[in-house]
């Protein structure tokens, strides 16, 4: 499905980013996985095999993005960017400082914006005057539509990324290129992020929220990875500006 394609996946050293990297590589893509988590990156490389290159990258740093694109476009075009890296600071308003709020926006929104802007410039330059082709996928969250008290910074940063997805899709379409921009909004999935936001061991938590999800289960990391592979591929070539919910039917009900 992705033979001959090259992809950048941010936050590739853990959870969903790791699964997306492994899946894209399994479908034939060469994957440049980026993360600040080097141990996790080594794990992803072991799972994805030779088609995976790990780069140290903080999405909030412009110079890090430059280095990633330098590597990704060194030998021709890079077709796919998955803005997956994210943080979930589940602090309620009384305890949240402006600095914490800024940090959530820096990683979840401003980093993807900076990377996407530079990616589009590179893709266009590599196309050499021909219509450029690429697929950009932003990982947002069910928090775009469902609101809990702890989503003070996480929800707004992800909602803004969802809206940016639409803005970019419209602008890219008007330019006459085939640069598609879509998002995936995952429902709850067990990863280091969701395990880390609550000190209670996973097995001992109150899991009654599952009753609210029509499919009555947590998602699997691969559910998101398959959706990402579809949006990255030509099979979704007439889709742009969408946020695809992968959440067991939860967010619209
Ligand atoms: N797991 C879920 O239930 C769930 C649900 C909805 C949305 N999401 C979103 O999916 C994405 C992946 O989440 P996950 O559950 O795999 O989390 P995770 O914590 O397991 O993985 C996130 C990765 O992002 C990396 N990262 C964090 N800040 C970074 C930075 N500044 N620069 C580069 N890398 C950075 C981390 O090192 C980590 O490897 C996130 O954007 C998250 O908000 C997850």
PDB file of C-alpha atoms and ligand atoms in Angstrom:
ATOM      1  CA  UNK A   1       0.000   0.000   0.000  1.00  0.00           C
ATOM      2  CA  UNK A   2       2.922   2.388   0.681  1.00  0.00           C
ATOM      3  CA  UNK A   3       5.678   0.848  -1.441  1.00  0.00           C
ATOM      4  CA  UNK A   4       8.238   3.490  -2.432  1.00  0.00           C
ATOM      5  CA  UNK A   5       6.864   6.116  -0.037  1.00  0.00           C
ATOM      6  CA  UNK A   6       8.852   7.870   2.664  1.00  0.00           C
ATOM      7  CA  UNK A   7       7.254   8.968   5.941  1.00  0.00           C
ATOM      8  CA  UNK A   8       8.199  11.039   8.957  1.00  0.00           C
ATOM      9  CA  UNK A   9       6.453   9.980  12.182  1.00  0.00           C
ATOM     10  CA  UNK A  10       6.958  12.130  15.281  1.00  0.00           C
ATOM     11  CA  UNK A  11       6.746  10.586  18.736  1.00  0.00           C
ATOM     12  CA  UNK A  12       7.790   7.284  17.171  1.00  0.00           C
ATOM     13  CA  UNK A  13       9.408   5.915  20.317  1.00  0.00           C
ATOM     14  CA  UNK A  14       6.254   5.003  22.192  1.00  0.00           C
ATOM     15  CA  UNK A  15       2.591   4.046  22.058  1.00  0.00           C
ATOM     16  CA  UNK A  16       0.689   5.069  18.942  1.00  0.00           C
ATOM     17  CA  UNK A  17       3.720   6.556  17.155  1.00  0.00           C
ATOM     18  CA  UNK A  18       5.537   3.263  17.533  1.00  0.00           C
ATOM     19  CA  UNK A  19       2.589   1.304  16.117  1.00  0.00           C
ATOM     20  CA  UNK A  20       2.117   3.755  13.256  1.00  0.00           C
ATOM     21  CA  UNK A  21       5.829   3.491  12.361  1.00  0.00           C
ATOM     22  CA  UNK A  22       5.765  -0.306  12.408  1.00  0.00           C
ATOM     23  CA  UNK A  23       2.578  -0.419  10.320  1.00  0.00           C
ATOM     24  CA  UNK A  24       3.761   2.085   7.688  1.00  0.00           C
ATOM     25  CA  UNK A  25       7.022   0.147   7.358  1.00  0.00           C
ATOM     26  CA  UNK A  26       5.068  -3.128   7.031  1.00  0.00           C
ATOM     27  CA  UNK A  27       3.088  -1.575   4.162  1.00  0.00           C
ATOM     28  CA  UNK A  28       6.330  -0.743   2.347  1.00  0.00           C
ATOM     29  CA  UNK A  29       7.220   2.803   3.448  1.00  0.00           C
ATOM     30  CA  UNK A  30      10.640   3.952   4.583  1.00  0.00           C
ATOM     31  CA  UNK A  31      10.040   5.570   7.960  1.00  0.00           C
ATOM     32  CA  UNK A  32      12.012   8.301   9.669  1.00  0.00           C
ATOM     33  CA  UNK A  33      10.848   8.078  13.263  1.00  0.00           C
ATOM     34  CA  UNK A  34      11.569  11.047  15.496  1.00  0.00           C
ATOM     35  CA  UNK A  35      11.359  11.422  19.258  1.00  0.00           C
ATOM     36  CA  UNK A  36      13.139  12.726  22.345  1.00  0.00           C
ATOM     37  CA  UNK A  37      12.810   9.193  23.777  1.00  0.00           C
ATOM     38  CA  UNK A  38      15.887   7.345  22.523  1.00  0.00           C
ATOM     39  CA  UNK A  39      15.275   4.046  24.346  1.00  0.00           C
ATOM     40  CA  UNK A  40      11.808   3.906  22.830  1.00  0.00           C
ATOM     41  CA  UNK A  41      13.251   4.641  19.409  1.00  0.00           C
ATOM     42  CA  UNK A  42      15.580   1.650  19.712  1.00  0.00           C
ATOM     43  CA  UNK A  43      12.553  -0.503  20.550  1.00  0.00           C
ATOM     44  CA  UNK A  44      10.663   0.809  17.501  1.00  0.00           C
ATOM     45  CA  UNK A  45      13.664   0.100  15.269  1.00  0.00           C
ATOM     46  CA  UNK A  46      13.759  -3.479  16.522  1.00  0.00           C
ATOM     47  CA  UNK A  47      10.036  -3.862  15.730  1.00  0.00           C
ATOM     48  CA  UNK A  48      10.011  -2.040  12.368  1.00  0.00           C
ATOM     49  CA  UNK A  49      13.246  -3.451  11.007  1.00  0.00           C
ATOM     50  CA  UNK A  50      15.562  -1.956   8.396  1.00  0.00           C
ATOM     51  CA  UNK A  51      12.990   0.425   6.941  1.00  0.00           C
ATOM     52  CA  UNK A  52      13.118   2.563  10.099  1.00  0.00           C
ATOM     53  CA  UNK A  53      15.613   5.338  10.814  1.00  0.00           C
ATOM     54  CA  UNK A  54      15.558   6.965  14.262  1.00  0.00           C
ATOM     55  CA  UNK A  55      16.301  10.659  14.724  1.00  0.00           C
ATOM     56  CA  UNK A  56      16.468  12.631  17.955  1.00  0.00           C
ATOM     57  CA  UNK A  57      13.936  15.433  17.605  1.00  0.00           C
ATOM     58  CA  UNK A  58      12.087  17.808  19.880  1.00  0.00           C
ATOM     59  CA  UNK A  59       9.047  19.025  17.917  1.00  0.00           C
ATOM     60  CA  UNK A  60       9.141  22.379  19.739  1.00  0.00           C
ATOM     61  CA  UNK A  61      12.601  23.204  18.302  1.00  0.00           C
ATOM     62  CA  UNK A  62      12.857  24.677  14.808  1.00  0.00           C
ATOM     63  CA  UNK A  63      16.484  23.593  14.359  1.00  0.00           C
ATOM     64  CA  UNK A  64      15.478  19.990  15.142  1.00  0.00           C
ATOM     65  CA  UNK A  65      12.834  20.104  12.387  1.00  0.00           C
ATOM     66  CA  UNK A  66      15.495  21.416   9.962  1.00  0.00           C
ATOM     67  CA  UNK A  67      17.710  18.428  10.753  1.00  0.00           C
ATOM     68  CA  UNK A  68      14.804  15.992  10.267  1.00  0.00           C
ATOM     69  CA  UNK A  69      13.920  17.455   6.868  1.00  0.00           C
ATOM     70  CA  UNK A  70      17.593  17.540   5.880  1.00  0.00           C
ATOM     71  CA  UNK A  71      17.662  13.758   6.368  1.00  0.00           C
ATOM     72  CA  UNK A  72      14.192  13.074   4.954  1.00  0.00           C
ATOM     73  CA  UNK A  73      14.673  14.982   1.690  1.00  0.00           C
ATOM     74  CA  UNK A  74      18.341  14.088   1.190  1.00  0.00           C
ATOM     75  CA  UNK A  75      17.592  11.472  -1.447  1.00  0.00           C
ATOM     76  CA  UNK A  76      14.463  12.845  -3.099  1.00  0.00           C
ATOM     77  CA  UNK A  77      10.941  13.391  -1.938  1.00  0.00           C
ATOM     78  CA  UNK A  78       9.333  12.594   1.402  1.00  0.00           C
ATOM     79  CA  UNK A  79       5.602  11.952   0.987  1.00  0.00           C
ATOM     80  CA  UNK A  80       4.074  11.565   4.429  1.00  0.00           C
ATOM     81  CA  UNK A  81       4.220  13.503   7.700  1.00  0.00           C
ATOM     82  CA  UNK A  82       2.491  12.127  10.790  1.00  0.00           C
ATOM     83  CA  UNK A  83       2.316  14.710  13.594  1.00  0.00           C
ATOM     84  CA  UNK A  84       1.816  12.239  16.421  1.00  0.00           C
ATOM     85  CA  UNK A  85       4.076  13.451  19.281  1.00  0.00           C
ATOM     86  CA  UNK A  86       1.989  14.848  22.088  1.00  0.00           C
ATOM     87  CA  UNK A  87       1.778  15.361  25.831  1.00  0.00           C
ATOM     88  CA  UNK A  88      -1.201  15.063  28.145  1.00  0.00           C
ATOM     89  CA  UNK A  89      -0.908  17.404  31.111  1.00  0.00           C
ATOM     90  CA  UNK A  90      -4.069  16.549  33.045  1.00  0.00           C
ATOM     91  CA  UNK A  91      -3.996  19.482  35.479  1.00  0.00           C
ATOM     92  CA  UNK A  92      -7.210  21.309  36.340  1.00  0.00           C
ATOM     93  CA  UNK A  93      -7.491  25.093  35.956  1.00  0.00           C
ATOM     94  CA  UNK A  94      -6.794  26.083  39.593  1.00  0.00           C
ATOM     95  CA  UNK A  95      -3.463  24.276  39.567  1.00  0.00           C
ATOM     96  CA  UNK A  96      -2.406  24.942  35.985  1.00  0.00           C
ATOM     97  CA  UNK A  97       0.187  27.640  35.400  1.00  0.00           C
ATOM     98  CA  UNK A  98       0.391  29.663  32.209  1.00  0.00           C
ATOM     99  CA  UNK A  99       3.752  28.000  31.585  1.00  0.00           C
ATOM    100  CA  UNK A 100       2.157  24.520  31.709  1.00  0.00           C
ATOM    101  CA  UNK A 101      -0.593  25.621  29.336  1.00  0.00           C
ATOM    102  CA  UNK A 102       2.038  27.043  26.974  1.00  0.00           C
ATOM    103  CA  UNK A 103       4.000  23.770  27.062  1.00  0.00           C
ATOM    104  CA  UNK A 104       0.923  21.755  26.008  1.00  0.00           C
ATOM    105  CA  UNK A 105       0.319  24.139  23.123  1.00  0.00           C
ATOM    106  CA  UNK A 106       4.014  24.118  22.168  1.00  0.00           C
ATOM    107  CA  UNK A 107       4.131  20.324  21.772  1.00  0.00           C
ATOM    108  CA  UNK A 108       0.576  19.561  20.614  1.00  0.00           C
ATOM    109  CA  UNK A 109      -0.060  22.535  18.323  1.00  0.00           C
ATOM    110  CA  UNK A 110       2.876  24.850  17.599  1.00  0.00           C
ATOM    111  CA  UNK A 111       5.333  22.003  16.934  1.00  0.00           C
ATOM    112  CA  UNK A 112       3.024  20.388  14.357  1.00  0.00           C
ATOM    113  CA  UNK A 113       2.391  23.804  12.785  1.00  0.00           C
ATOM    114  CA  UNK A 114       6.108  24.595  12.452  1.00  0.00           C
ATOM    115  CA  UNK A 115       6.857  21.125  11.087  1.00  0.00           C
ATOM    116  CA  UNK A 116       3.965  21.127   8.645  1.00  0.00           C
ATOM    117  CA  UNK A 117       4.829  24.558   7.279  1.00  0.00           C
ATOM    118  CA  UNK A 118       8.454  23.563   6.640  1.00  0.00           C
ATOM    119  CA  UNK A 119       7.381  20.146   5.274  1.00  0.00           C
ATOM    120  CA  UNK A 120       5.096  21.774   2.693  1.00  0.00           C
ATOM    121  CA  UNK A 121       7.899  24.101   1.562  1.00  0.00           C
ATOM    122  CA  UNK A 122      10.238  21.109   1.135  1.00  0.00           C
ATOM    123  CA  UNK A 123       7.648  19.018  -0.709  1.00  0.00           C
ATOM    124  CA  UNK A 124       6.947  21.861  -3.124  1.00  0.00           C
ATOM    125  CA  UNK A 125      10.641  22.522  -3.713  1.00  0.00           C
ATOM    126  CA  UNK A 126      11.251  18.816  -4.365  1.00  0.00           C
ATOM    127  CA  UNK A 127       8.377  18.756  -6.895  1.00  0.00           C
ATOM    128  CA  UNK A 128      10.317  21.270  -9.005  1.00  0.00           C
ATOM    129  CA  UNK A 129       7.350  23.194 -10.399  1.00  0.00           C
ATOM    130  CA  UNK A 130       5.077  20.152 -10.885  1.00  0.00           C
ATOM    131  CA  UNK A 131       2.002  19.753  -8.618  1.00  0.00           C
ATOM    132  CA  UNK A 132       3.319  18.504  -5.296  1.00  0.00           C
ATOM    133  CA  UNK A 133       1.865  15.373  -3.666  1.00  0.00           C
ATOM    134  CA  UNK A 134       1.884  14.534   0.023  1.00  0.00           C
ATOM    135  CA  UNK A 135      -0.265  13.379   2.899  1.00  0.00           C
ATOM    136  CA  UNK A 136      -0.116  15.039   6.309  1.00  0.00           C
ATOM    137  CA  UNK A 137      -1.810  13.345   9.261  1.00  0.00           C
ATOM    138  CA  UNK A 138      -2.346  15.034  12.608  1.00  0.00           C
ATOM    139  CA  UNK A 139      -3.134  12.929  15.655  1.00  0.00           C
ATOM    140  CA  UNK A 140      -5.701  14.846  17.666  1.00  0.00           C
ATOM    141  CA  UNK A 141      -7.990  13.208  20.243  1.00  0.00           C
ATOM    142  CA  UNK A 142     -11.514  12.430  21.299  1.00  0.00           C
ATOM    143  CA  UNK A 143     -10.848  15.454  23.573  1.00  0.00           C
ATOM    144  CA  UNK A 144     -11.630  17.647  20.559  1.00  0.00           C
ATOM    145  CA  UNK A 145     -15.294  16.783  21.075  1.00  0.00           C
ATOM    146  CA  UNK A 146     -15.561  15.323  24.574  1.00  0.00           C
ATOM    147  CA  UNK A 147     -14.653  17.560  27.465  1.00  0.00           C
ATOM    148  CA  UNK A 148     -13.534  16.533  30.931  1.00  0.00           C
ATOM    149  CA  UNK A 149     -12.324  18.870  33.695  1.00  0.00           C
ATOM    150  CA  UNK A 150      -8.761  17.601  33.282  1.00  0.00           C
ATOM    151  CA  UNK A 151      -8.661  18.561  29.584  1.00  0.00           C
ATOM    152  CA  UNK A 152      -7.901  22.228  30.468  1.00  0.00           C
ATOM    153  CA  UNK A 153      -4.877  22.488  28.171  1.00  0.00           C
ATOM    154  CA  UNK A 154      -4.948  19.145  26.353  1.00  0.00           C
ATOM    155  CA  UNK A 155      -8.441  19.651  24.865  1.00  0.00           C
ATOM    156  CA  UNK A 156      -7.873  23.174  23.506  1.00  0.00           C
ATOM    157  CA  UNK A 157      -4.464  22.280  22.057  1.00  0.00           C
ATOM    158  CA  UNK A 158      -5.922  19.236  20.262  1.00  0.00           C
ATOM    159  CA  UNK A 159      -9.058  21.107  19.137  1.00  0.00           C
ATOM    160  CA  UNK A 160      -6.858  23.787  17.612  1.00  0.00           C
ATOM    161  CA  UNK A 161      -4.830  21.112  15.814  1.00  0.00           C
ATOM    162  CA  UNK A 162      -8.099  19.694  14.425  1.00  0.00           C
ATOM    163  CA  UNK A 163      -9.094  23.126  13.170  1.00  0.00           C
ATOM    164  CA  UNK A 164      -5.630  23.726  11.721  1.00  0.00           C
ATOM    165  CA  UNK A 165      -6.084  20.477   9.786  1.00  0.00           C
ATOM    166  CA  UNK A 166      -9.094  21.978   8.000  1.00  0.00           C
ATOM    167  CA  UNK A 167      -7.437  25.341   7.404  1.00  0.00           C
ATOM    168  CA  UNK A 168      -4.385  23.692   5.849  1.00  0.00           C
ATOM    169  CA  UNK A 169      -6.498  21.340   3.728  1.00  0.00           C
ATOM    170  CA  UNK A 170      -8.407  24.253   2.202  1.00  0.00           C
ATOM    171  CA  UNK A 171      -5.277  26.257   1.567  1.00  0.00           C
ATOM    172  CA  UNK A 172      -3.360  23.355   0.043  1.00  0.00           C
ATOM    173  CA  UNK A 173      -6.275  22.470  -2.229  1.00  0.00           C
ATOM    174  CA  UNK A 174      -6.506  26.009  -3.548  1.00  0.00           C
ATOM    175  CA  UNK A 175      -2.824  26.057  -4.447  1.00  0.00           C
ATOM    176  CA  UNK A 176      -3.432  23.308  -7.005  1.00  0.00           C
ATOM    177  CA  UNK A 177      -1.181  20.787  -5.275  1.00  0.00           C
ATOM    178  CA  UNK A 178      -2.260  17.330  -4.105  1.00  0.00           C
ATOM    179  CA  UNK A 179      -1.167  17.912  -0.542  1.00  0.00           C
ATOM    180  CA  UNK A 180      -3.849  16.375   1.653  1.00  0.00           C
ATOM    181  CA  UNK A 181      -4.185  17.140   5.345  1.00  0.00           C
ATOM    182  CA  UNK A 182      -6.306  14.927   7.614  1.00  0.00           C
ATOM    183  CA  UNK A 183      -6.457  14.070  11.283  1.00  0.00           C
ATOM    184  CA  UNK A 184      -7.214  11.001  13.371  1.00  0.00           C
ATOM    185  CA  UNK A 185      -8.989  11.466  16.701  1.00  0.00           C
ATOM    186  CA  UNK A 186      -8.251   8.361  18.793  1.00  0.00           C
ATOM    187  CA  UNK A 187     -10.474   7.260  21.625  1.00  0.00           C
ATOM    188  CA  UNK A 188      -8.889   5.847  24.784  1.00  0.00           C
ATOM    189  CA  UNK A 189      -6.074   3.373  24.204  1.00  0.00           C
ATOM    190  CA  UNK A 190      -3.700   1.887  26.730  1.00  0.00           C
ATOM    191  CA  UNK A 191      -0.248   3.408  26.113  1.00  0.00           C
ATOM    192  CA  UNK A 192       2.484   4.881  28.338  1.00  0.00           C
ATOM    193  CA  UNK A 193       0.592   8.203  28.075  1.00  0.00           C
ATOM    194  CA  UNK A 194      -2.714   6.916  29.403  1.00  0.00           C
ATOM    195  CA  UNK A 195      -0.951   4.737  31.968  1.00  0.00           C
ATOM    196  CA  UNK A 196       1.068   7.740  33.122  1.00  0.00           C
ATOM    197  CA  UNK A 197      -1.708  10.262  33.728  1.00  0.00           C
ATOM    198  CA  UNK A 198      -3.038   8.388  36.773  1.00  0.00           C
ATOM    199  CA  UNK A 199      -0.913   6.786  39.538  1.00  0.00           C
ATOM    200  CA  UNK A 200      -3.548   4.061  40.046  1.00  0.00           C
ATOM    201  CA  UNK A 201      -2.430   0.814  38.348  1.00  0.00           C
ATOM    202  CA  UNK A 202      -4.361   0.268  35.102  1.00  0.00           C
ATOM    203  CA  UNK A 203      -6.080  -2.879  36.350  1.00  0.00           C
ATOM    204  CA  UNK A 204      -7.372  -1.134  39.499  1.00  0.00           C
ATOM    205  CA  UNK A 205      -8.843   1.918  37.778  1.00  0.00           C
ATOM    206  CA  UNK A 206     -12.498   2.802  37.472  1.00  0.00           C
ATOM    207  CA  UNK A 207     -13.243   1.657  33.909  1.00  0.00           C
ATOM    208  CA  UNK A 208     -16.944   2.579  33.899  1.00  0.00           C
ATOM    209  CA  UNK A 209     -16.317   5.032  31.045  1.00  0.00           C
ATOM    210  CA  UNK A 210     -16.242   2.010  28.738  1.00  0.00           C
ATOM    211  CA  UNK A 211     -20.014   1.774  29.144  1.00  0.00           C
ATOM    212  CA  UNK A 212     -20.260   5.116  27.300  1.00  0.00           C
ATOM    213  CA  UNK A 213     -18.395   3.773  24.261  1.00  0.00           C
ATOM    214  CA  UNK A 214     -20.745   1.921  21.874  1.00  0.00           C
ATOM    215  CA  UNK A 215     -18.147  -0.816  21.195  1.00  0.00           C
ATOM    216  CA  UNK A 216     -17.541  -1.086  24.970  1.00  0.00           C
ATOM    217  CA  UNK A 217     -13.789  -1.585  24.816  1.00  0.00           C
ATOM    218  CA  UNK A 218     -10.559   0.371  24.615  1.00  0.00           C
ATOM    219  CA  UNK A 219      -8.994   0.833  21.211  1.00  0.00           C
ATOM    220  CA  UNK A 220      -5.846  -0.970  20.172  1.00  0.00           C
ATOM    221  CA  UNK A 221      -2.755   0.875  19.030  1.00  0.00           C
ATOM    222  CA  UNK A 222      -2.996  -0.876  15.687  1.00  0.00           C
ATOM    223  CA  UNK A 223      -6.514   0.545  15.128  1.00  0.00           C
ATOM    224  CA  UNK A 224      -4.898   3.973  14.858  1.00  0.00           C
ATOM    225  CA  UNK A 225      -1.965   2.660  12.834  1.00  0.00           C
ATOM    226  CA  UNK A 226      -4.295   1.143  10.204  1.00  0.00           C
ATOM    227  CA  UNK A 227      -6.228   4.414   9.899  1.00  0.00           C
ATOM    228  CA  UNK A 228      -2.941   6.295   9.496  1.00  0.00           C
ATOM    229  CA  UNK A 229      -1.787   3.895   6.772  1.00  0.00           C
ATOM    230  CA  UNK A 230      -5.070   4.407   4.908  1.00  0.00           C
ATOM    231  CA  UNK A 231      -4.847   8.222   5.128  1.00  0.00           C
ATOM    232  CA  UNK A 232      -1.195   8.088   4.081  1.00  0.00           C
ATOM    233  CA  UNK A 233      -1.973   5.992   1.010  1.00  0.00           C
ATOM    234  CA  UNK A 234      -3.514   6.724  -2.378  1.00  0.00           C
ATOM    235  CA  UNK A 235      -6.605   4.822  -1.219  1.00  0.00           C
ATOM    236  CA  UNK A 236      -7.761   8.011   0.508  1.00  0.00           C
ATOM    237  CA  UNK A 237      -6.770  10.306  -2.373  1.00  0.00           C
ATOM    238  CA  UNK A 238     -10.090  12.214  -2.388  1.00  0.00           C
ATOM    239  CA  UNK A 239     -10.059  12.829   1.362  1.00  0.00           C
ATOM    240  CA  UNK A 240      -8.735  16.037   2.846  1.00  0.00           C
ATOM    241  CA  UNK A 241      -9.631  18.236   5.809  1.00  0.00           C
ATOM    242  CA  UNK A 242     -11.266  15.388   7.742  1.00  0.00           C
ATOM    243  CA  UNK A 243     -10.823  14.281  11.284  1.00  0.00           C
ATOM    244  CA  UNK A 244     -11.425  10.556  11.340  1.00  0.00           C
ATOM    245  CA  UNK A 245     -12.634   9.386  14.749  1.00  0.00           C
ATOM    246  CA  UNK A 246     -11.224   5.998  15.754  1.00  0.00           C
ATOM    247  CA  UNK A 247     -12.954   5.702  19.086  1.00  0.00           C
ATOM    248  CA  UNK A 248     -15.463   2.862  19.130  1.00  0.00           C
ATOM    249  CA  UNK A 249     -18.259   5.254  18.194  1.00  0.00           C
ATOM    250  CA  UNK A 250     -17.854   7.440  21.267  1.00  0.00           C
ATOM    251  CA  UNK A 251     -17.271  11.023  20.165  1.00  0.00           C
ATOM    252  CA  UNK A 252     -20.402  11.688  18.104  1.00  0.00           C
ATOM    253  CA  UNK A 253     -22.847  10.048  20.484  1.00  0.00           C
TER     254      UNK A 253
HETATM  255  N1  LIG B   1      -3.358   6.871  24.024  1.00  0.00           N
HETATM  256  C1  LIG B   1      -4.520   7.457  23.884  1.00  0.00           C
HETATM  257  O1  LIG B   1      -5.547   7.014  24.459  1.00  0.00           O
HETATM  258  C2  LIG B   1      -4.672   8.674  23.020  1.00  0.00           C
HETATM  259  C3  LIG B   1      -5.960   9.146  22.784  1.00  0.00           C
HETATM  260  C4  LIG B   1      -6.126  10.278  21.999  1.00  0.00           C
HETATM  261  C5  LIG B   1      -5.031  10.899  21.448  1.00  0.00           C
HETATM  262  N2  LIG B   1      -3.789  10.432  21.694  1.00  0.00           N
HETATM  263  C6  LIG B   1      -2.663  11.151  21.071  1.00  0.00           C
HETATM  264  O2  LIG B   1      -1.859  10.239  20.368  1.00  0.00           O
HETATM  265  C7  LIG B   1      -0.504  10.696  20.347  1.00  0.00           C
HETATM  266  C8  LIG B   1       0.395   9.590  20.855  1.00  0.00           C
HETATM  267  O3  LIG B   1      -0.002   9.298  22.207  1.00  0.00           O
HETATM  268  P1  LIG B   1       0.490   7.998  22.987  1.00  0.00           P
HETATM  269  O4  LIG B   1      -0.663   7.536  23.785  1.00  0.00           O
HETATM  270  O5  LIG B   1       1.198   7.077  22.071  1.00  0.00           O
HETATM  271  O6  LIG B   1       1.523   8.689  24.004  1.00  0.00           O
HETATM  272  P2  LIG B   1       2.983   8.254  24.478  1.00  0.00           P
HETATM  273  O7  LIG B   1       3.275   9.127  25.641  1.00  0.00           O
HETATM  274  O8  LIG B   1       3.056   6.801  24.637  1.00  0.00           O
HETATM  275  O9  LIG B   1       3.906   8.681  23.250  1.00  0.00           O
HETATM  276  C9  LIG B   1       4.126  10.024  22.920  1.00  0.00           C
HETATM  277  C10 LIG B   1       5.530  10.170  22.389  1.00  0.00           C
HETATM  278  O10 LIG B   1       5.713  11.555  22.051  1.00  0.00           O
HETATM  279  C11 LIG B   1       7.012  11.904  22.459  1.00  0.00           C
HETATM  280  N3  LIG B   1       7.125  13.345  22.701  1.00  0.00           N
HETATM  281  C12 LIG B   1       6.580  14.063  23.711  1.00  0.00           C
HETATM  282  N4  LIG B   1       6.963  15.341  23.622  1.00  0.00           N
HETATM  283  C13 LIG B   1       7.781  15.425  22.537  1.00  0.00           C
HETATM  284  C14 LIG B   1       8.500  16.477  21.927  1.00  0.00           C
HETATM  285  N5  LIG B   1       8.488  17.734  22.427  1.00  0.00           N
HETATM  286  N6  LIG B   1       9.212  16.225  20.804  1.00  0.00           N
HETATM  287  C15 LIG B   1       9.237  14.962  20.297  1.00  0.00           C
HETATM  288  N7  LIG B   1       8.611  13.924  20.843  1.00  0.00           N
HETATM  289  C16 LIG B   1       7.885  14.156  21.955  1.00  0.00           C
HETATM  290  C17 LIG B   1       7.254  11.127  23.747  1.00  0.00           C
HETATM  291  O11 LIG B   1       8.636  11.022  24.036  1.00  0.00           O
HETATM  292  C18 LIG B   1       6.604   9.800  23.409  1.00  0.00           C
HETATM  293  O12 LIG B   1       7.528   8.896  22.858  1.00  0.00           O
HETATM  294  C19 LIG B   1      -0.464  11.954  21.203  1.00  0.00           C
HETATM  295  O13 LIG B   1      -0.532  13.095  20.392  1.00  0.00           O
HETATM  296  C20 LIG B   1      -1.720  11.823  22.050  1.00  0.00           C
HETATM  297  O14 LIG B   1      -2.205  13.072  22.494  1.00  0.00           O
HETATM  298  C21 LIG B   1      -3.574   9.336  22.469  1.00  0.00           C
END
